[in-house]
XYZ file of C-alpha atoms in Angstrom:
264
model
C 84.003 48.999 99.070
C 82.352 49.046 102.466
C 78.985 50.852 102.394
C 79.854 53.019 105.403
C 83.255 53.911 103.906
C 81.502 55.175 100.740
C 79.213 57.352 102.817
C 82.143 58.817 104.775
C 84.096 59.610 101.589
C 81.033 61.188 99.956
C 80.294 63.265 103.058
C 83.920 64.423 103.219
C 83.859 65.471 99.577
C 80.621 67.412 100.055
C 82.003 69.099 103.194
C 85.236 70.069 101.409
C 83.320 71.405 98.426
C 81.048 73.458 100.694
C 84.048 74.882 102.575
C 85.817 75.764 99.313
C 82.695 77.461 98.027
C 82.255 79.317 101.337
C 85.783 80.723 101.140
C 85.445 81.747 97.486
C 81.988 83.208 97.978
C 82.378 84.526 101.548
C 80.184 87.551 102.301
C 83.183 89.590 103.487
C 84.827 88.968 100.089
C 81.695 89.871 98.099
C 81.065 93.138 99.918
C 81.804 96.440 98.185
C 83.831 98.453 100.710
C 83.712 101.665 98.714
C 86.614 104.112 98.304
C 88.498 103.069 101.464
C 88.719 100.379 104.150
C 89.510 101.205 107.797
C 91.144 98.526 109.960
C 94.401 97.531 111.626
C 96.297 96.420 108.512
C 99.657 94.658 108.343
C 102.375 95.598 105.885
C 104.825 93.167 107.495
C 104.938 91.553 110.955
C 106.915 94.507 112.335
C 104.961 97.172 110.440
C 101.254 97.331 111.270
C 99.087 100.381 110.674
C 96.974 100.120 113.815
C 94.616 102.865 112.577
C 94.922 101.991 108.927
C 92.968 103.422 106.009
C 93.554 101.374 102.843
C 92.726 103.333 99.688
C 92.429 101.685 96.239
C 93.901 103.920 93.542
C 92.283 102.240 90.547
C 88.992 100.484 89.950
C 90.326 96.949 90.388
C 92.384 97.794 93.484
C 95.631 96.582 91.904
C 97.386 99.713 93.180
C 96.670 100.936 96.684
C 98.105 103.011 99.521
C 97.756 102.591 103.281
C 97.559 105.602 105.607
C 98.004 105.291 109.378
C 95.747 107.960 110.837
C 97.315 107.651 114.314
C 100.893 108.234 113.127
C 100.107 110.427 110.105
C 102.274 108.288 107.869
C 101.768 106.482 104.602
C 102.595 102.965 105.754
C 102.940 101.492 102.236
C 102.013 101.540 98.594
C 101.609 98.191 96.846
C 100.555 96.307 93.734
C 98.305 93.289 94.075
C 94.736 92.503 95.089
C 94.068 95.243 97.655
C 93.628 93.729 101.170
C 93.525 90.174 102.523
C 90.455 90.210 104.762
C 91.507 88.202 107.816
C 90.621 88.244 111.496
C 87.583 87.902 113.712
C 85.567 90.516 111.792
C 86.057 88.647 108.503
C 86.969 84.939 108.450
C 86.756 84.350 112.208
C 90.184 83.647 113.782
C 91.436 85.620 116.770
C 94.956 87.055 116.959
C 95.209 88.055 113.309
C 94.197 91.043 111.182
C 93.948 92.144 107.545
C 97.126 92.362 105.449
C 98.047 94.156 102.256
C 97.487 91.677 99.434
C 100.556 92.170 97.279
C 104.157 93.263 97.305
C 104.945 96.664 98.793
C 106.552 98.956 96.221
C 107.640 101.171 99.116
C 106.880 101.555 102.827
C 107.522 103.828 105.781
C 108.723 102.468 109.127
C 106.404 102.620 112.170
C 106.316 105.944 113.993
C 105.505 109.525 113.022
C 105.380 110.302 109.321
C 105.745 114.041 109.962
C 108.212 116.324 111.704
C 108.539 120.095 112.127
C 111.170 122.659 112.965
C 114.638 123.396 111.676
C 116.056 119.970 112.540
C 114.658 116.730 111.120
C 113.721 114.034 113.639
C 111.086 111.314 113.313
C 111.688 110.027 116.845
C 108.427 108.797 118.366
C 107.352 111.134 121.206
C 104.822 108.624 122.618
C 105.823 106.730 125.752
C 103.937 103.725 124.332
C 103.970 103.503 120.516
C 100.182 103.204 120.122
C 97.398 105.707 119.779
C 97.551 109.181 118.261
C 100.563 111.466 118.225
C 100.612 114.428 120.626
C 98.217 117.057 119.330
C 101.019 119.617 119.383
C 102.753 117.561 116.665
C 99.779 116.453 114.579
C 96.324 114.913 114.645
C 94.041 113.250 112.113
C 90.850 115.224 111.470
C 88.871 113.197 108.957
C 88.350 111.815 105.478
C 86.030 112.957 102.689
C 85.036 111.556 99.318
C 85.876 113.447 96.158
C 84.926 112.029 92.754
C 86.343 108.502 92.666
C 88.845 109.130 95.461
C 89.255 110.563 98.932
C 90.871 113.539 100.669
C 92.499 113.138 104.071
C 92.552 116.004 106.552
C 95.021 116.328 109.406
C 96.847 119.007 111.341
C 100.562 119.571 111.795
C 100.762 121.788 114.854
C 98.077 124.419 114.240
C 98.284 124.082 110.465
C 95.619 122.266 108.468
C 96.775 119.842 105.771
C 94.680 118.323 103.001
C 96.125 115.361 101.126
C 94.958 113.010 98.389
C 96.791 109.898 97.158
C 97.049 108.811 93.551
C 98.930 106.573 91.138
C 99.697 106.800 87.429
C 100.835 103.638 85.632
C 102.626 103.706 82.278
C 104.784 101.029 80.645
C 104.794 98.911 83.821
C 106.105 101.862 85.859
C 104.043 103.218 88.741
C 104.222 106.860 89.749
C 102.878 107.223 93.313
C 101.404 110.651 94.062
C 100.728 112.675 97.197
C 98.694 115.789 96.364
C 99.126 118.179 99.291
C 97.652 121.544 100.240
C 98.989 123.489 103.216
C 97.409 126.951 102.969
C 98.826 128.489 106.151
C 102.375 127.299 106.771
C 104.210 128.813 109.729
C 107.299 126.561 109.882
C 109.231 124.009 107.794
C 107.479 120.652 107.432
C 109.334 117.367 106.969
C 107.549 114.360 105.455
C 108.779 110.765 105.447
C 108.326 109.417 101.912
C 109.759 105.905 102.096
C 112.321 103.721 103.812
C 115.520 103.155 101.813
C 118.284 100.582 102.095
C 121.692 101.461 103.449
C 123.885 102.655 100.612
C 121.075 104.315 98.641
C 122.185 107.659 97.275
C 120.256 110.620 95.940
C 121.395 112.323 92.741
C 119.761 115.673 92.109
C 118.464 116.567 88.657
C 116.768 119.479 86.961
C 113.275 117.961 86.811
C 113.559 115.158 89.375
C 115.997 113.480 91.734
C 117.195 109.921 91.157
C 117.716 107.133 93.668
C 120.659 104.798 93.041
C 122.127 101.714 94.658
C 125.654 101.662 93.252
C 124.981 102.204 89.532
C 121.488 100.705 89.578
C 118.592 103.161 89.264
C 115.985 102.450 91.951
C 113.471 105.182 91.296
C 112.700 108.873 90.893
C 111.350 111.465 93.302
C 110.178 115.010 92.634
C 108.285 117.890 94.229
C 105.932 119.835 91.962
C 104.519 123.100 93.239
C 101.605 124.797 91.551
C 102.698 127.936 89.719
C 100.782 130.278 91.996
C 102.504 128.888 95.108
C 106.096 129.138 93.809
C 107.994 132.000 95.420
C 111.553 130.714 95.453
C 111.445 129.466 99.043
C 112.293 126.007 97.806
C 111.659 122.476 98.939
C 114.146 119.644 99.022
C 114.474 115.880 99.086
C 116.995 114.087 101.298
C 118.089 110.697 102.637
C 118.742 110.408 106.363
C 118.608 107.585 108.912
C 117.282 105.088 106.371
C 114.534 107.365 105.077
C 113.809 109.231 101.907
C 112.146 112.465 102.951
C 110.975 115.858 101.786
C 111.302 119.247 103.486
C 108.794 121.914 102.487
C 109.514 125.501 103.481
C 106.708 128.037 103.931
C 108.232 130.897 101.944
C 106.827 134.402 101.853
C 103.366 133.222 100.770
C 103.162 130.792 103.739
C 101.565 128.039 101.689
C 102.246 124.934 99.662
C 100.015 123.506 96.962
C 101.553 120.742 94.933
C 102.437 117.118 94.555
C 105.172 114.739 95.687
C 105.897 112.029 93.111
C 107.719 108.758 93.696
C 108.360 106.435 90.738
C 109.490 102.883 91.425
Protein backbone atom coordinates (compact mmCIF):
# COMPACT_ATOMS: atom_id res chain seq x y z
CA UNK A 1 0.00 0.00 0.00
CA UNK A 2 1.21 3.49 -0.78
CA UNK A 3 3.07 5.05 2.18
CA UNK A 4 1.03 8.27 2.02
CA UNK A 5 -2.24 6.31 1.82
CA UNK A 6 -1.31 4.47 5.05
CA UNK A 7 -0.65 7.76 6.79
CA UNK A 8 -3.99 9.20 5.64
CA UNK A 9 -5.92 6.12 6.82
CA UNK A 10 -4.12 6.13 10.18
CA UNK A 11 -4.76 9.85 10.65
CA UNK A 12 -8.44 9.39 9.78
CA UNK A 13 -8.79 6.57 12.29
CA UNK A 14 -7.14 8.64 15.04
CA UNK A 15 -9.35 11.64 14.22
CA UNK A 16 -12.52 9.50 14.29
CA UNK A 17 -11.49 7.90 17.57
CA UNK A 18 -10.79 11.31 19.12
CA UNK A 19 -14.17 12.65 17.94
CA UNK A 20 -15.98 9.59 19.30
CA UNK A 21 -14.22 9.96 22.62
CA UNK A 22 -14.99 13.70 22.69
CA UNK A 23 -18.71 13.04 22.22
CA UNK A 24 -18.81 10.28 24.84
CA UNK A 25 -16.72 12.24 27.32
CA UNK A 26 -17.92 15.77 26.47
CA UNK A 27 -17.74 18.19 29.43
CA UNK A 28 -21.42 19.14 29.04
CA UNK A 29 -22.31 15.43 29.39
CA UNK A 30 -20.08 14.90 32.44
CA UNK A 31 -21.39 17.89 34.36
CA UNK A 32 -23.72 17.37 37.32
CA UNK A 33 -26.62 19.77 36.73
CA UNK A 34 -28.16 19.22 40.14
CA UNK A 35 -31.90 18.94 40.85
CA UNK A 36 -33.07 20.81 37.72
CA UNK A 37 -31.92 22.13 34.34
CA UNK A 38 -33.20 25.44 32.91
CA UNK A 39 -33.22 25.90 29.13
CA UNK A 40 -35.50 26.09 26.10
CA UNK A 41 -36.35 22.38 25.83
CA UNK A 42 -38.21 20.62 23.03
CA UNK A 43 -40.90 18.02 23.62
CA UNK A 44 -41.72 17.85 19.91
CA UNK A 45 -41.10 20.29 17.03
CA UNK A 46 -44.42 22.04 17.72
CA UNK A 47 -44.13 21.90 21.51
CA UNK A 48 -41.13 23.74 22.95
CA UNK A 49 -40.93 24.96 26.54
CA UNK A 50 -39.15 28.25 25.86
CA UNK A 51 -38.60 28.83 29.59
CA UNK A 52 -38.22 25.19 30.48
CA UNK A 53 -37.22 23.70 33.83
CA UNK A 54 -36.46 19.97 33.47
CA UNK A 55 -36.68 18.14 36.80
CA UNK A 56 -35.39 14.56 37.29
CA UNK A 57 -37.72 12.59 39.55
CA UNK A 58 -35.31 9.77 40.41
CA UNK A 59 -31.57 9.53 40.88
CA UNK A 60 -30.81 8.24 37.39
CA UNK A 61 -33.13 10.70 35.65
CA UNK A 62 -35.13 7.93 33.96
CA UNK A 63 -38.36 9.71 34.93
CA UNK A 64 -38.57 13.48 34.56
CA UNK A 65 -41.03 16.34 34.15
CA UNK A 66 -40.68 19.61 32.25
CA UNK A 67 -42.24 22.84 33.54
CA UNK A 68 -42.61 25.93 31.35
CA UNK A 69 -42.22 28.86 33.74
CA UNK A 70 -43.53 31.37 31.16
CA UNK A 71 -46.80 29.52 30.51
CA UNK A 72 -47.18 27.88 33.93
CA UNK A 73 -47.75 24.49 32.35
CA UNK A 74 -46.20 21.08 32.73
CA UNK A 75 -45.05 20.57 29.15
CA UNK A 76 -44.39 16.81 29.52
CA UNK A 77 -43.48 13.87 31.67
CA UNK A 78 -41.25 11.20 30.13
CA UNK A 79 -39.21 8.05 30.64
CA UNK A 80 -35.70 7.88 29.23
CA UNK A 81 -32.32 9.50 29.81
CA UNK A 82 -33.35 12.97 31.01
CA UNK A 83 -32.33 15.65 28.43
CA UNK A 84 -30.38 15.56 25.16
CA UNK A 85 -27.92 18.42 25.56
CA UNK A 86 -27.86 20.09 22.15
CA UNK A 87 -27.30 23.61 20.88
CA UNK A 88 -24.66 26.31 20.99
CA UNK A 89 -24.29 26.15 24.79
CA UNK A 90 -23.55 22.41 24.67
CA UNK A 91 -22.31 20.73 21.47
CA UNK A 92 -21.98 23.90 19.38
CA UNK A 93 -24.55 24.06 16.54
CA UNK A 94 -26.80 27.07 16.07
CA UNK A 95 -30.55 26.77 15.45
CA UNK A 96 -31.14 23.85 17.78
CA UNK A 97 -31.80 23.35 21.49
CA UNK A 98 -32.02 20.61 24.12
CA UNK A 99 -34.72 17.93 23.80
CA UNK A 100 -36.32 15.51 26.21
CA UNK A 101 -34.39 12.25 25.90
CA UNK A 102 -37.13 9.66 25.86
CA UNK A 103 -40.76 9.06 25.02
CA UNK A 104 -43.32 11.41 26.54
CA UNK A 105 -45.79 9.53 28.73
CA UNK A 106 -48.03 12.60 28.55
CA UNK A 107 -47.77 16.24 27.47
CA UNK A 108 -49.66 19.51 27.53
CA UNK A 109 -50.09 21.63 24.39
CA UNK A 110 -48.36 25.03 24.17
CA UNK A 111 -50.16 27.90 25.88
CA UNK A 112 -51.36 28.59 29.41
CA UNK A 113 -51.51 25.64 31.77
CA UNK A 114 -53.86 27.48 34.13
CA UNK A 115 -57.25 29.17 33.91
CA UNK A 116 -59.58 30.84 36.42
CA UNK A 117 -63.22 31.78 36.76
CA UNK A 118 -66.47 29.93 36.32
CA UNK A 119 -65.85 29.03 32.67
CA UNK A 120 -62.87 26.97 31.52
CA UNK A 121 -60.73 28.47 28.75
CA UNK A 122 -57.04 27.93 28.05
CA UNK A 123 -57.01 30.40 25.16
CA UNK A 124 -53.67 32.22 25.03
CA UNK A 125 -54.15 35.90 25.98
CA UNK A 126 -50.74 36.94 24.59
CA UNK A 127 -50.70 38.73 21.24
CA UNK A 128 -47.42 36.90 20.50
CA UNK A 129 -47.16 33.43 22.08
CA UNK A 130 -43.80 34.05 23.78
CA UNK A 131 -42.79 35.47 27.12
CA UNK A 132 -44.73 35.36 30.38
CA UNK A 133 -48.49 35.32 30.74
CA UNK A 134 -50.24 38.52 31.85
CA UNK A 135 -49.58 39.02 35.54
CA UNK A 136 -53.33 39.22 36.16
CA UNK A 137 -53.55 35.57 35.06
CA UNK A 138 -50.36 34.16 36.56
CA UNK A 139 -46.63 34.63 36.96
CA UNK A 140 -43.70 32.42 37.93
CA UNK A 141 -42.05 33.49 41.19
CA UNK A 142 -39.18 31.08 41.74
CA UNK A 143 -37.84 27.64 42.54
CA UNK A 144 -36.38 26.25 45.77
CA UNK A 145 -34.64 23.03 46.74
CA UNK A 146 -36.23 20.70 49.25
CA UNK A 147 -34.51 17.43 50.19
CA UNK A 148 -33.79 15.65 46.91
CA UNK A 149 -36.36 17.64 44.93
CA UNK A 150 -37.64 21.13 44.22
CA UNK A 151 -40.68 23.30 44.92
CA UNK A 152 -41.98 25.71 42.29
CA UNK A 153 -43.68 28.94 43.28
CA UNK A 154 -46.06 30.89 41.06
CA UNK A 155 -49.13 33.07 41.35
CA UNK A 156 -52.58 32.62 39.85
CA UNK A 157 -54.08 36.09 40.02
CA UNK A 158 -53.22 37.28 43.53
CA UNK A 159 -53.04 33.76 44.94
CA UNK A 160 -49.73 32.08 45.72
CA UNK A 161 -49.27 28.47 44.60
CA UNK A 162 -46.56 26.05 45.70
CA UNK A 163 -46.10 22.89 43.66
CA UNK A 164 -43.73 19.93 43.70
CA UNK A 165 -43.53 17.17 41.07
CA UNK A 166 -43.00 13.50 41.80
CA UNK A 167 -43.26 10.01 40.36
CA UNK A 168 -43.87 6.59 41.89
CA UNK A 169 -43.04 3.51 39.81
CA UNK A 170 -44.43 0.06 40.59
CA UNK A 171 -44.73 -2.99 38.33
CA UNK A 172 -43.74 -0.96 35.25
CA UNK A 173 -46.52 1.56 35.93
CA UNK A 174 -45.65 5.20 36.57
CA UNK A 175 -47.81 7.38 38.78
CA UNK A 176 -47.03 11.05 38.02
CA UNK A 177 -47.68 13.40 40.95
CA UNK A 178 -48.34 17.11 41.33
CA UNK A 179 -48.28 18.10 45.01
CA UNK A 180 -50.06 21.45 45.26
CA UNK A 181 -50.68 23.95 48.05
CA UNK A 182 -52.98 26.93 47.53
CA UNK A 183 -53.52 28.44 50.99
CA UNK A 184 -55.68 31.42 50.02
CA UNK A 185 -58.05 30.52 47.20
CA UNK A 186 -60.54 33.17 46.12
CA UNK A 187 -61.93 31.60 42.92
CA UNK A 188 -62.08 28.26 41.07
CA UNK A 189 -58.78 27.19 39.51
CA UNK A 190 -58.54 25.04 36.39
CA UNK A 191 -55.35 23.11 35.64
CA UNK A 192 -54.45 21.42 32.35
CA UNK A 193 -53.19 17.92 33.18
CA UNK A 194 -52.50 16.38 29.77
CA UNK A 195 -53.55 16.36 26.15
CA UNK A 196 -55.84 13.48 25.17
CA UNK A 197 -56.79 11.99 21.82
CA UNK A 198 -60.19 12.54 20.28
CA UNK A 199 -62.56 9.85 21.49
CA UNK A 200 -61.00 9.52 24.96
CA UNK A 201 -63.68 9.23 27.61
CA UNK A 202 -63.59 9.70 31.36
CA UNK A 203 -65.33 7.17 33.61
CA UNK A 204 -65.74 8.31 37.19
CA UNK A 205 -64.98 5.96 40.06
CA UNK A 206 -65.04 6.01 43.84
CA UNK A 207 -61.28 6.31 44.37
CA UNK A 208 -60.12 7.46 40.92
CA UNK A 209 -61.37 8.24 37.44
CA UNK A 210 -60.43 6.07 34.46
CA UNK A 211 -59.48 7.11 30.95
CA UNK A 212 -60.66 4.86 28.11
CA UNK A 213 -60.31 4.74 24.36
CA UNK A 214 -63.18 2.47 23.34
CA UNK A 215 -62.74 -0.43 25.79
CA UNK A 216 -58.99 0.05 26.24
CA UNK A 217 -57.87 1.50 29.58
CA UNK A 218 -55.42 4.36 29.00
CA UNK A 219 -54.75 5.50 32.53
CA UNK A 220 -56.08 6.73 35.86
CA UNK A 221 -56.44 10.20 37.33
CA UNK A 222 -57.34 11.25 40.86
CA UNK A 223 -57.38 14.26 43.17
CA UNK A 224 -56.35 13.65 46.78
CA UNK A 225 -56.98 16.38 49.31
CA UNK A 226 -55.37 16.34 52.72
CA UNK A 227 -57.90 15.57 55.44
CA UNK A 228 -57.66 19.00 57.04
CA UNK A 229 -58.49 20.75 53.75
CA UNK A 230 -61.59 18.67 52.89
CA UNK A 231 -64.80 20.61 53.43
CA UNK A 232 -67.10 19.16 50.80
CA UNK A 233 -66.50 21.91 48.24
CA UNK A 234 -65.29 19.29 45.81
CA UNK A 235 -62.90 19.17 42.90
CA UNK A 236 -63.47 17.49 39.58
CA UNK A 237 -61.71 16.06 36.54
CA UNK A 238 -62.96 16.63 33.00
CA UNK A 239 -62.11 16.26 29.31
CA UNK A 240 -62.67 19.27 27.06
CA UNK A 241 -61.15 20.51 23.80
CA UNK A 242 -58.58 17.72 23.71
CA UNK A 243 -57.44 18.20 27.30
CA UNK A 244 -57.69 16.29 30.52
CA UNK A 245 -58.09 18.88 33.24
CA UNK A 246 -58.88 19.44 36.89
CA UNK A 247 -61.06 22.10 38.52
CA UNK A 248 -60.35 22.91 42.15
CA UNK A 249 -62.93 24.91 44.07
CA UNK A 250 -61.96 27.05 47.07
CA UNK A 251 -64.70 25.91 49.46
CA UNK A 252 -65.40 27.52 52.80
CA UNK A 253 -61.81 27.11 54.00
CA UNK A 254 -60.46 28.90 50.88
CA UNK A 255 -57.54 26.52 50.49
CA UNK A 256 -56.34 23.39 48.76
CA UNK A 257 -53.58 21.11 49.96
CA UNK A 258 -53.29 17.85 48.10
CA UNK A 259 -52.06 15.93 45.13
CA UNK A 260 -53.12 15.28 41.55
CA UNK A 261 -52.16 11.79 40.36
CA UNK A 262 -51.95 10.58 36.77
CA UNK A 263 -51.10 6.93 36.09
CA UNK A 264 -50.17 5.90 32.56
